[in-house]
Short mmCIF file of C-alpha atoms in Angstrom, two decimals:
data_model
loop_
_atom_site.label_atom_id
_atom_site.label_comp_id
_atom_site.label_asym_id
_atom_site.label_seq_id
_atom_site.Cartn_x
_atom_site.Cartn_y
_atom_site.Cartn_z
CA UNK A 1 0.00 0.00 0.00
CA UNK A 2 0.93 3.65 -0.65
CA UNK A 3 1.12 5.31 2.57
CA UNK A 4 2.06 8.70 0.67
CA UNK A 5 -1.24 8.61 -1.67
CA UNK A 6 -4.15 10.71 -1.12
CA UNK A 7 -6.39 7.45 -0.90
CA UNK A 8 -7.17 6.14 2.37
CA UNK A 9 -5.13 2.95 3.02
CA UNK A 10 -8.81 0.59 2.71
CA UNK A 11 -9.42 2.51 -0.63
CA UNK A 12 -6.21 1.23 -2.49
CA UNK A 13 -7.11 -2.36 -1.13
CA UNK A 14 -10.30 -2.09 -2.54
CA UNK A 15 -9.53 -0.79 -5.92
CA UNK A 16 -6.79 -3.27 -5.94
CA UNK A 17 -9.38 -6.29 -5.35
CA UNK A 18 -12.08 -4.84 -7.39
CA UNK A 19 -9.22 -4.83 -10.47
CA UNK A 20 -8.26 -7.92 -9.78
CA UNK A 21 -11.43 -10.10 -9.38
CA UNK A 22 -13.01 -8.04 -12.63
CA UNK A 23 -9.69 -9.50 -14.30
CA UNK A 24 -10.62 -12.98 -13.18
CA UNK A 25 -7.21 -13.37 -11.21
CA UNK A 26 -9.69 -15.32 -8.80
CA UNK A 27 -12.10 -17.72 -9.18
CA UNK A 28 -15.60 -18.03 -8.47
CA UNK A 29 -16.41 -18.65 -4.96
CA UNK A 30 -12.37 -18.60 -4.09
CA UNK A 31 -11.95 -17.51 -0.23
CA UNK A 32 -10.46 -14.57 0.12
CA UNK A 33 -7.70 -14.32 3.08
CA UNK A 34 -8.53 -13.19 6.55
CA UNK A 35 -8.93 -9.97 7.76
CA UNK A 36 -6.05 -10.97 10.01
CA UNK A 37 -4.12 -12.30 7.39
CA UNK A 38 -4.63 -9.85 4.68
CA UNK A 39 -3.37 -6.91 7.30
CA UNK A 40 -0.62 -8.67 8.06
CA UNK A 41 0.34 -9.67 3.89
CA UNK A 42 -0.55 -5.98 3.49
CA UNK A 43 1.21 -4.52 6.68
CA UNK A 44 -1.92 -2.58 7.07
CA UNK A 45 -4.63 -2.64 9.77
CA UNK A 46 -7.28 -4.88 10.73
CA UNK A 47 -9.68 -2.06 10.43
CA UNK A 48 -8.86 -0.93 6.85
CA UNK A 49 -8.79 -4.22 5.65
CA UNK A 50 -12.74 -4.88 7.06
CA UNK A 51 -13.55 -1.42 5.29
CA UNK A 52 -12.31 -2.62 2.01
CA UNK A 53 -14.25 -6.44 2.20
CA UNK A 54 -17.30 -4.28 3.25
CA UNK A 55 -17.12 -2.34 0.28
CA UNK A 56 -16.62 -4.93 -1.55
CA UNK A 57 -19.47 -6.76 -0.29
CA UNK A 58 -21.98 -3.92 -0.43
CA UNK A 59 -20.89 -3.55 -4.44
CA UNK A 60 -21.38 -7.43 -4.95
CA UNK A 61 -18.40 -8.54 -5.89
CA UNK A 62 -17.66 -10.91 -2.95
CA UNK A 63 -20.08 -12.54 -0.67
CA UNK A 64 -19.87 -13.79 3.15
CA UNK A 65 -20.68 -17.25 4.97
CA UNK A 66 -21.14 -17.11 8.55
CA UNK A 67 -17.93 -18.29 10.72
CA UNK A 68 -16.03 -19.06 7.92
CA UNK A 69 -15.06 -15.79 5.75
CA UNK A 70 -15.31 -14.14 2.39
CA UNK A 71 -15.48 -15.59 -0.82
CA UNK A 72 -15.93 -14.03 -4.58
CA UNK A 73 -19.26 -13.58 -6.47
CA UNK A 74 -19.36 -15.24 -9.65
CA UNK A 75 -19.12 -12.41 -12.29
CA UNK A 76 -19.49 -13.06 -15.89
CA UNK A 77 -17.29 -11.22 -17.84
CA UNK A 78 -18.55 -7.66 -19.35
CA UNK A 79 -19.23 -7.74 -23.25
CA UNK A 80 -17.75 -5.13 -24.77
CA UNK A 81 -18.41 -3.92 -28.68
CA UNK A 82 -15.38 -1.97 -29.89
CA UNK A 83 -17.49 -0.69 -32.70
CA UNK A 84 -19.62 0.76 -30.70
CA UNK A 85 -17.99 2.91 -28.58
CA UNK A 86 -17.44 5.89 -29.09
CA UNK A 87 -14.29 8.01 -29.12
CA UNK A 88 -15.24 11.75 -27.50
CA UNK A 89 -12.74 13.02 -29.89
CA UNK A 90 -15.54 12.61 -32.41
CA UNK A 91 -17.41 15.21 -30.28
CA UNK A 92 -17.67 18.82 -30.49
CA UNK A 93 -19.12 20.38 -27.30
CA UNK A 94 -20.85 23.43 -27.75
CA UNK A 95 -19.97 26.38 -26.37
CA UNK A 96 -21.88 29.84 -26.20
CA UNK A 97 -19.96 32.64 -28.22
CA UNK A 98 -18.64 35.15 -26.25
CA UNK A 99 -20.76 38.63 -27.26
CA UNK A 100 -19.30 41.69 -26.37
CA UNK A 101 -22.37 43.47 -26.47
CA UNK A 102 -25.74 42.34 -27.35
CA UNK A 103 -29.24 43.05 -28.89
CA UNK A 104 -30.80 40.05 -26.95
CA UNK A 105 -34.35 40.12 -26.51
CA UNK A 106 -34.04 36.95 -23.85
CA UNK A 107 -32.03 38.52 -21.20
CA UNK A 108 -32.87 41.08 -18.25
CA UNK A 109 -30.42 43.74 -16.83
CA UNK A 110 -29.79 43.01 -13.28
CA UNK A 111 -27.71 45.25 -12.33
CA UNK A 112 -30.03 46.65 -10.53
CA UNK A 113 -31.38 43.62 -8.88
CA UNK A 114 -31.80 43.85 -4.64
CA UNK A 115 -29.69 40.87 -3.74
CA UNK A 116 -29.40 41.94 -0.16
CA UNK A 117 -33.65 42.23 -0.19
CA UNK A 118 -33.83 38.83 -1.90
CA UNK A 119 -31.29 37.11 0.23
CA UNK A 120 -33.42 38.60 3.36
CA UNK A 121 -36.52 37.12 1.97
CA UNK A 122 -34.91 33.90 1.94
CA UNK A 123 -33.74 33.67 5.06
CA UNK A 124 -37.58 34.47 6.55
CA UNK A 125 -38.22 31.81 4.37
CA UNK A 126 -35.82 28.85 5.97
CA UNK A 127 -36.77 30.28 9.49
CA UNK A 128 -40.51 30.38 9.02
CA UNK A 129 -41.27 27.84 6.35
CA UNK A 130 -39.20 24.90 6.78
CA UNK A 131 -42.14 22.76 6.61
CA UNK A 132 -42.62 23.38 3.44
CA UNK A 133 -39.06 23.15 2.62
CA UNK A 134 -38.90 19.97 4.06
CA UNK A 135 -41.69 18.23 2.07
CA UNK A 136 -42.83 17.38 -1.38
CA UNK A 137 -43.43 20.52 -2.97
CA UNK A 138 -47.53 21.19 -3.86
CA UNK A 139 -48.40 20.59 -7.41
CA UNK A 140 -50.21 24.01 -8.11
CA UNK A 141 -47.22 26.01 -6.03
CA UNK A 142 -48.01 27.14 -1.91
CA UNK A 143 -50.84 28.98 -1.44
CA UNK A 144 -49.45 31.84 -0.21
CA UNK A 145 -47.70 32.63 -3.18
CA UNK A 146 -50.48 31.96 -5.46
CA UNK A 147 -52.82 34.43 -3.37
CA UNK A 148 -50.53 37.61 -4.11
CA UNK A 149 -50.06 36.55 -7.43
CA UNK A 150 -54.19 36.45 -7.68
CA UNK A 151 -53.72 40.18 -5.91
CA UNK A 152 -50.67 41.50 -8.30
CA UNK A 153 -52.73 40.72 -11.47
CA UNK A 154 -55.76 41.81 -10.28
CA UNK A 155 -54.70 45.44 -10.23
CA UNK A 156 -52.06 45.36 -12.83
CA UNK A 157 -53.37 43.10 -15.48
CA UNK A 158 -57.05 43.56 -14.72
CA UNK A 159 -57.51 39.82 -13.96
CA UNK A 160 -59.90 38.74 -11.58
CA UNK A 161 -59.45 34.80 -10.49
CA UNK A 162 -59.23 32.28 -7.42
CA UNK A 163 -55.81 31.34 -6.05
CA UNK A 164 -57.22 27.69 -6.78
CA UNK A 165 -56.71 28.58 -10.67
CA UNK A 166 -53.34 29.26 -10.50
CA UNK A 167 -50.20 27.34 -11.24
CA UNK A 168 -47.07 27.47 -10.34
CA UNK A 169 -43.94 26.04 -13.14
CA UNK A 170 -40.63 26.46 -13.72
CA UNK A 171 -41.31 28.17 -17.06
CA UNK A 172 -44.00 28.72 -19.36
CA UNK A 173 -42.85 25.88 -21.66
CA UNK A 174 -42.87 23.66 -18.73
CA UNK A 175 -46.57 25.28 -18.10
CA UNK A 176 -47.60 24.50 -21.23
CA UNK A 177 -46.65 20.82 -21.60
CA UNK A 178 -49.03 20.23 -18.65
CA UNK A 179 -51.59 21.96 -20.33
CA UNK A 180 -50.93 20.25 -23.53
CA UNK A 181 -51.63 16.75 -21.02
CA UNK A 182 -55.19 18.12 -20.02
CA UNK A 183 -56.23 18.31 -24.06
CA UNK A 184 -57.65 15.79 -25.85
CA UNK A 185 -55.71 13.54 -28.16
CA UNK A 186 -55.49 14.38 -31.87
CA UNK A 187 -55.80 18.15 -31.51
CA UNK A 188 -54.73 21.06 -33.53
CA UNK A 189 -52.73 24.47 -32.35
CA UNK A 190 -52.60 27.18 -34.57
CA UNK A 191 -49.38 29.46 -33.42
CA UNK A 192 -48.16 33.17 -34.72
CA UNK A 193 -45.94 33.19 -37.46
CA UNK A 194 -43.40 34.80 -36.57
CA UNK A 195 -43.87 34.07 -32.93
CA UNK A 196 -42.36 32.67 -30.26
CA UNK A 197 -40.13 29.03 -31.57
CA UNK A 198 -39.53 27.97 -28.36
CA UNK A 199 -43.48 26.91 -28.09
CA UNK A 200 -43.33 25.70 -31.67
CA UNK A 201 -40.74 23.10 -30.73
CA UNK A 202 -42.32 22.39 -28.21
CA UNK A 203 -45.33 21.42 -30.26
CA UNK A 204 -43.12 19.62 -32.50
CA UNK A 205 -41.28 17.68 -29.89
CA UNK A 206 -45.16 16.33 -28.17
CA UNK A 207 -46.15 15.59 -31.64
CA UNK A 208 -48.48 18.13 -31.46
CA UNK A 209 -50.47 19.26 -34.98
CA UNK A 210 -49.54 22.92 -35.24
CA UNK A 211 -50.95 25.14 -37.80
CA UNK A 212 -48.97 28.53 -38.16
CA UNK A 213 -51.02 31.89 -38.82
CA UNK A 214 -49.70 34.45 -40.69
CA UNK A 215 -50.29 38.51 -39.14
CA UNK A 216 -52.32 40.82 -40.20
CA UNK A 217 -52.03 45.04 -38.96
CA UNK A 218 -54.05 43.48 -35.92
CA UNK A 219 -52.14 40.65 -34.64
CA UNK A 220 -52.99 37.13 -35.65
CA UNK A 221 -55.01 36.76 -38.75
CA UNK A 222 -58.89 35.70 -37.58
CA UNK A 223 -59.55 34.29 -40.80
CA UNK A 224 -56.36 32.18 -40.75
CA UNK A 225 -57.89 31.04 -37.67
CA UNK A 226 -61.10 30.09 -38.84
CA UNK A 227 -59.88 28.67 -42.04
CA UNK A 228 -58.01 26.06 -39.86
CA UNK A 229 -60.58 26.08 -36.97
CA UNK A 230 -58.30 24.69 -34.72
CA UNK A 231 -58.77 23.45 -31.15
CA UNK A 232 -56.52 25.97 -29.41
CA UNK A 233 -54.48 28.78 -30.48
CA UNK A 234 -51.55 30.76 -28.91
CA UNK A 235 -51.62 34.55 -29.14
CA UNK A 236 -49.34 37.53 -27.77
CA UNK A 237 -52.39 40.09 -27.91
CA UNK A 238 -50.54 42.82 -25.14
CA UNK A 239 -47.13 43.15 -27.39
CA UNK A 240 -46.68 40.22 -30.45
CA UNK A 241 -43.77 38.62 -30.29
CA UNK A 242 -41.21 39.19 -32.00
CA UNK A 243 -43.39 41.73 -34.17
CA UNK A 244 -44.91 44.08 -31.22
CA UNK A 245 -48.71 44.48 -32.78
CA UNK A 246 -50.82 45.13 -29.95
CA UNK A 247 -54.10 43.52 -30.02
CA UNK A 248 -56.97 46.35 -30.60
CA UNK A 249 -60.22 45.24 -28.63
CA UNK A 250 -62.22 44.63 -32.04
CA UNK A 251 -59.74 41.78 -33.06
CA UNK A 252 -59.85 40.36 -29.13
CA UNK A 253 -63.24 40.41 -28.99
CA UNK A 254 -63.35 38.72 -32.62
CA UNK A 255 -60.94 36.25 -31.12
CA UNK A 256 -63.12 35.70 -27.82
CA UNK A 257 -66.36 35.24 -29.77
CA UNK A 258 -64.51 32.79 -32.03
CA UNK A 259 -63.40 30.40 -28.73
CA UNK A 260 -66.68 30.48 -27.45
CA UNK A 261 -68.75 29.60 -30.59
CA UNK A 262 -66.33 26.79 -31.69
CA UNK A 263 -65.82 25.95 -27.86
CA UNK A 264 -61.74 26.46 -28.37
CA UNK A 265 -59.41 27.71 -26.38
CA UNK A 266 -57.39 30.81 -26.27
CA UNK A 267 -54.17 30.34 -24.52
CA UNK A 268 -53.02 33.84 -24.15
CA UNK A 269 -48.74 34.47 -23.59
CA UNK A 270 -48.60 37.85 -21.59
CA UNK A 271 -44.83 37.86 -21.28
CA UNK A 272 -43.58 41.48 -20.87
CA UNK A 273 -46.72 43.56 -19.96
CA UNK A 274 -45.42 44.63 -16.93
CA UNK A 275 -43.74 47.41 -19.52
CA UNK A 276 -45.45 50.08 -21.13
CA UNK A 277 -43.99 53.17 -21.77
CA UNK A 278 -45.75 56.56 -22.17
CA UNK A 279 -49.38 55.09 -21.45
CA UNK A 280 -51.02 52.98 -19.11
CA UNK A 281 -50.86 48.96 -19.30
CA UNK A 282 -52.78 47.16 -22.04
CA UNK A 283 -55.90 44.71 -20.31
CA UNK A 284 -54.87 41.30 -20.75
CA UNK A 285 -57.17 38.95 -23.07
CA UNK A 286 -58.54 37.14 -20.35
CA UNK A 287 -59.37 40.65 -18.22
CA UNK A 288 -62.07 40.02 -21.25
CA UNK A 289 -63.16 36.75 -20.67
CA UNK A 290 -66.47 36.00 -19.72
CA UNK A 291 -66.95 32.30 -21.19
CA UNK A 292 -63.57 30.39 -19.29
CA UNK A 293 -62.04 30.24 -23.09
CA UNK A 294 -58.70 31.82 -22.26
CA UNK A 295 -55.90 30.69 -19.99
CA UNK A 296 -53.24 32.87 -19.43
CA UNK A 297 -49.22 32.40 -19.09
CA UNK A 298 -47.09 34.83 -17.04
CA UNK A 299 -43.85 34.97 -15.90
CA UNK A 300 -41.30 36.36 -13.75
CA UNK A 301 -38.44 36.02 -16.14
CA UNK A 302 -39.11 39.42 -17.83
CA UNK A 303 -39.15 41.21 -14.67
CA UNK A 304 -36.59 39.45 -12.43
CA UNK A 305 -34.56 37.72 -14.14
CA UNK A 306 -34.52 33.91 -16.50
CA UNK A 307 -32.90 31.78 -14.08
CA UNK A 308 -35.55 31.98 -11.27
CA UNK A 309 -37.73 29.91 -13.26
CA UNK A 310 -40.77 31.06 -12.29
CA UNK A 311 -43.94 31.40 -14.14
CA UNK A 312 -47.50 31.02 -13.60
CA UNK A 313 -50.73 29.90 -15.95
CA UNK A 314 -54.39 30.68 -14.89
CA UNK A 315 -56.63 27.98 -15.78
CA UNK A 316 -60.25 28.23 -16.38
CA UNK A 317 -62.28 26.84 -13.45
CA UNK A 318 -63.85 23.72 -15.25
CA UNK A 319 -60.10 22.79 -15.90
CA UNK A 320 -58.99 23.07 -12.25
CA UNK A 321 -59.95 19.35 -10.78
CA UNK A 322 -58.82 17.94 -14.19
CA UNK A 323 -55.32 19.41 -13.63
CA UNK A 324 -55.17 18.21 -9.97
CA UNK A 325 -56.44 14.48 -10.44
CA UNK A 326 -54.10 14.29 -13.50
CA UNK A 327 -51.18 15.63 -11.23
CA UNK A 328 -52.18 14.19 -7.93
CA UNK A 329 -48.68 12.30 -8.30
CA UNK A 330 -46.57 14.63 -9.64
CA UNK A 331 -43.50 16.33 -8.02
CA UNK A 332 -43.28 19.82 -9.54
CA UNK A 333 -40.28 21.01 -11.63
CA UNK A 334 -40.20 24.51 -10.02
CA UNK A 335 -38.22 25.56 -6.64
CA UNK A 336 -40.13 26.12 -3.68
CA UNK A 337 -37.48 27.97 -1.86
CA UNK A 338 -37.22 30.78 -4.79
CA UNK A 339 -41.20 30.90 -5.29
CA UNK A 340 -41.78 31.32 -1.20
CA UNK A 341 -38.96 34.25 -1.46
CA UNK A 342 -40.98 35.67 -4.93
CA UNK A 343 -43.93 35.59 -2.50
CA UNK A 344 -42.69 37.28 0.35
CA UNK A 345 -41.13 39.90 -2.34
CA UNK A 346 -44.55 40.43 -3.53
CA UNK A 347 -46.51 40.62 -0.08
CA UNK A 348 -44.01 43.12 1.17
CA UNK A 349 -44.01 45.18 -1.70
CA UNK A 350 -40.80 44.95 -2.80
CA UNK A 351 -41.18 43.79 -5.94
CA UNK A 352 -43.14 46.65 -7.56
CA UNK A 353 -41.10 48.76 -6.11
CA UNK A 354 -38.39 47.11 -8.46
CA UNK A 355 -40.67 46.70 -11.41
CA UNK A 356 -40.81 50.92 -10.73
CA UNK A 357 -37.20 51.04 -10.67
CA UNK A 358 -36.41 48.92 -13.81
CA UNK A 359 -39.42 50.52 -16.11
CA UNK A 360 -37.58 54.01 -15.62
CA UNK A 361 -33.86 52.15 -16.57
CA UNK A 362 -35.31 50.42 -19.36
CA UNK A 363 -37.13 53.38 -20.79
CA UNK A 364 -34.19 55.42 -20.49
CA UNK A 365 -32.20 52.80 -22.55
CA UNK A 366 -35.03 52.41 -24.92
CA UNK A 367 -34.75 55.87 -26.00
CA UNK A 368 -31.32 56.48 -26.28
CA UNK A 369 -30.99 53.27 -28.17
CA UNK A 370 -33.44 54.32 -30.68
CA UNK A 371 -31.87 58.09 -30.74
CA UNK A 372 -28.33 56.41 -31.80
CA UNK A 373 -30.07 54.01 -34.21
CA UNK A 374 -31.76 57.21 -36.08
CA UNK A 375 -28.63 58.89 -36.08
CA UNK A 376 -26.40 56.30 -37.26
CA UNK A 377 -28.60 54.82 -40.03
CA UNK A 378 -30.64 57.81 -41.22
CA UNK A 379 -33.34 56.87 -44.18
CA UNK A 380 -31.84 53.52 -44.35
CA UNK A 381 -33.87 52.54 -41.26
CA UNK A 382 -37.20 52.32 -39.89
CA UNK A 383 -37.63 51.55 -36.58
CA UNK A 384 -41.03 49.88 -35.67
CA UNK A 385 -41.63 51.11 -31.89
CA UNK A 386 -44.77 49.80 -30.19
CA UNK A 387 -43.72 51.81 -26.92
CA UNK A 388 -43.66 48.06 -25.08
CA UNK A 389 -41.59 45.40 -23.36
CA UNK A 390 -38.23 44.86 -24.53
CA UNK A 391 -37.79 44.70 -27.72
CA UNK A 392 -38.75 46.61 -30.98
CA UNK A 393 -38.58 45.69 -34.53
CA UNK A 394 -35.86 47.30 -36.85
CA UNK A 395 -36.65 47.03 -40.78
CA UNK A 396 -32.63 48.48 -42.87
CA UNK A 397 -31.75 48.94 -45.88
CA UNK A 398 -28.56 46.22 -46.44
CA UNK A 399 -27.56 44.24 -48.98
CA UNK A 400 -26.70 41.36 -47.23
CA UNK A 401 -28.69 38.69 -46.73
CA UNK A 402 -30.44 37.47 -43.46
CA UNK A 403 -27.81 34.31 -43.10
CA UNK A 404 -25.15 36.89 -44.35
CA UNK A 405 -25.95 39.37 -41.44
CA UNK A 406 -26.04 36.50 -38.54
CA UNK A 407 -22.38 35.61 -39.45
CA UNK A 408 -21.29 39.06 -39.44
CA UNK A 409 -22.87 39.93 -36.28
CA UNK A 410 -20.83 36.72 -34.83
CA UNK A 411 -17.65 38.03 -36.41
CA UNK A 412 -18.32 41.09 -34.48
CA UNK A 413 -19.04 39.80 -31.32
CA UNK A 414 -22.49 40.78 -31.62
CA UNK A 415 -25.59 39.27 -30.41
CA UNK A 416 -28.28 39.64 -32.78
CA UNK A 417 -31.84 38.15 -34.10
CA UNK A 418 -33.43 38.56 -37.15
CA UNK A 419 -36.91 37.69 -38.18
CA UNK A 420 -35.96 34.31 -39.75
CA UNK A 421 -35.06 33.09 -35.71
CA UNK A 422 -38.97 33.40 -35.25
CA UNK A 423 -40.59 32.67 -39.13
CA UNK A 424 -42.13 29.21 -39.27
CA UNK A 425 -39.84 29.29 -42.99
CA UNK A 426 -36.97 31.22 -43.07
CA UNK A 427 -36.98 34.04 -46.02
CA UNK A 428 -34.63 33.92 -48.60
CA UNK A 429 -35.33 37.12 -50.07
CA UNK A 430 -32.09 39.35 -50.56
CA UNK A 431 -33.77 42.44 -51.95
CA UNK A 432 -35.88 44.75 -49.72
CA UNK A 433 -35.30 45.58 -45.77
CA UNK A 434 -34.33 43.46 -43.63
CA UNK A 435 -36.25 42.88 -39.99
CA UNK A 436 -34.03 42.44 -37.07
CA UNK A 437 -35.12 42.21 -33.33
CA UNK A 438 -33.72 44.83 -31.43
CA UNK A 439 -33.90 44.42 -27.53
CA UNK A 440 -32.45 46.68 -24.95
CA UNK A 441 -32.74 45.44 -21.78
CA UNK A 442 -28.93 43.61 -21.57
CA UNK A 443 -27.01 46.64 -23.26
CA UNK A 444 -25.52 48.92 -20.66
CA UNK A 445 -26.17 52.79 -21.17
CA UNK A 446 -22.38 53.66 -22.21
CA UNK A 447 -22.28 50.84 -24.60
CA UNK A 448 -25.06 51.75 -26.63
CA UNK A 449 -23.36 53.93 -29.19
CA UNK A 450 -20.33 51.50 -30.02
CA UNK A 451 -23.06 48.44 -30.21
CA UNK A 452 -24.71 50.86 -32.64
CA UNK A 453 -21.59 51.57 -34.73
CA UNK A 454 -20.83 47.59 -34.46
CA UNK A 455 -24.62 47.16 -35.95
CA UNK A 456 -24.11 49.60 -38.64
CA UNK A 457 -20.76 47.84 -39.63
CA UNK A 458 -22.41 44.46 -40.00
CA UNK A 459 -25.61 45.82 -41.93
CA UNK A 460 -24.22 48.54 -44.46
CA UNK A 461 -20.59 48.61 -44.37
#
């Protein structure tokens, strides 16, 4: 034994008597030498030596008999195909590319975030709810936090509901595959095109019939809609994504009347209405509802930050006991220590205050971004502001074309998105504008004019 390696003394036995029975240097049901014996062969202690022939024995390669010692397992030796395994060297991890600034409309700006208020919220939580933290997690989310949600979006969104129809996830995708389990088999979702891909993959991926639906100066095309007449479709009526249409009431009201006379569902994506700038909020879709055709998907990820993981869906009440007897066994994906801490951010009042704080920084950015763009690209662009969350549409004059411009925004160690990220079918076209997807929220303040210049150099130069 090594007395100078950084394995304990009954570690190197082991390994050395695991090697050696996998290489058949003993046969099947051979004794194995004392404990007594094998220290003193070994010049190592009694004590290690029982540690190793435990481990051994708790692994199954040896077995004991009562009074008289132990003895090896029979082990059949392992099959191994050569051609099939796998070299790594054949493998190319991915890695992120390093940006040096970005145009991300994924990411928040937390610069501003109150880690020292968080942090205090979670340590009320592990001194007053560690019965909760101790036990399987509730399958809608705690109560408590599900109440102030119920009060937050009854003021701010306009939505009236029971705490009972909320749920708690760790993300809206994750939302919506449990609300994809309620539906009926052999069903049809119509999506936005452009919209949101994530959902569409996640259609894809649940083998899912989706039907895409092009826009129209209102949001989502109603006759696309009823052309298809599918059985649910998803809509971003308070800001489209990535487009930022907001829904008029005529076309929601169309859309509502729709639902109810075909007895479809609206599933309605409100993921950055928390900011509006220069008017009040827009009413969600289902501050409409009067027939329990909508559900509604929010989030936290806009307005705190991605990696909580914390979003909710409001499900109408003749789909609340079908979610919990479907779910009655299921441990929920989302953390209850961060959603207890979200709740006692809400109930204190702490997190509006921060919504406040981060609707003046981001409109701030917001207009100086769109000051430099002007400036820079004069009549070659247009910028398509809906005065909403965080992100606004871009159509320039370039003659590249939309695969051209990704690679020389990667060149330049810029983040960017064009339209094709989000189009059911990417265009090909080279002549005309081009639409890129312009968010704000990740660029600091003294960066924005040399992200600008960096845009400019990949687009026109």
């Amino acid at each position: 034994m090594q007395r100078d390696s950084n394995l304990y003394i009954y570690r190197q036995l082991y390994t050395q008597l695991k090697e050696d029975i996998l290489a058949f240097k003993y046969n099947s049901h051979e004794k194995l030498p004392s404990k007594r014996v094998m220290s003193k062969h070994k010049d190592i202690s009694i004590n290690s030596v029982k540690a190793a022939y435990e481990q051994l024995l708790a692994e199954g390669y040896i077995y004991t008999q009562e009074r008289k010692g132990y003895y090896i397992e029979p082990i059949d030796k392992l099959i191994i195909e050569n051609d099939k395994q796998p070299s790594l060297e054949t493998y190319h991890e991915h890695t992120a590319t390093e940006f040096e600034y970005s145009f991300s409309h994924m990411s928040t700006d937390i610069s501003e975030f109150p880690v020292d208020t968080w942090t205090k919220m979670m340590k009320q939580v592990f001194q007053n709810y560690d019965h909760y933290l101790s036990s399987i997690p509730e399958v809608k989310g705690p109560m408590e936090l599900r109440q102030s949600i119920a009060k937050l979006i009854s003021y701010q969104r306009g939505i009236h509901c029971h705490p009972e129809q909320i749920v708690i996830g760790s993300g809206t995708n994750a939302l919506l595959t449990k609300l994809i389990e309620l539906m009926t088999k052999n069903i049809t979702i119509a999506v936005e095109d452009p919209g949101y891909s994530r959902f569409r993959t996640l259609l894809e991926q649940t083998r899912i019939h989706m039907e895409p639906i092009a826009l129209d100066r209102k949001g989502i095309s109603l006759e696309g809609i009823k052309d298809i007449q599918p059985n649910a479709v998803i809509v971003t009526p308070s800001h489209q994504f990535p487009i930022g249409t907001i829904m008029p009431v005529s076309r929601r009201i169309d859309l509502l009347n729709w639902a109810s006379k075909t007895h479809s569902y609206i599933i309605e994506d409100d993921y950055d209405s928390e900011f509006k700038y220069e008017t009040d909020n827009i009413p969600s879709l289902f501050s409409f509802e009067k027939n329990e055709s909508v559900i509604y998907l929010g989030t936290f990820s806009k307005t705190l930050m991605p990696s909580i993981r914390m979003s909710y869906m409001i499900l109408p009440t003749k789909l609340v006991r079908q979610f919990e007897l479907q779910n009655q066994n299921t441990i929920p994906d989302y953390s209850m220590l961060n959603a207890l801490t979200l709740n006692l951010m809400i109930k204190e009042g702490h997190y509006e205050k921060y919504i406040k704080k981060m609707h003046q920084l981001y409109g701030k950015k917001r207009e100086n971004l769109i000051a430099h763009l002007s400036m820079a690209f004069g009549e070659h662009i247009q910028i398509k502001d809906t005065q909403a969350g965080l992100h606004f549409i871009i159509e320039v004059n370039s003659p590249y074309s939309y695969e051209e411009i990704e690679t020389r925004a990667k060149e330049q160690k810029l983040e960017l998105y064009t339209i094709n990220r989000f189009k059911v079918k990417a265009l090909q076209k080279n002549n005309g504008p081009k639409i890129l997807i312009i968010g704000f929220s990740k660029i600091e303040q003294n960066h924005i004019p040399e992200a600008v210049q960096r845009l400019k150099s990949v687009l026109i130069e």
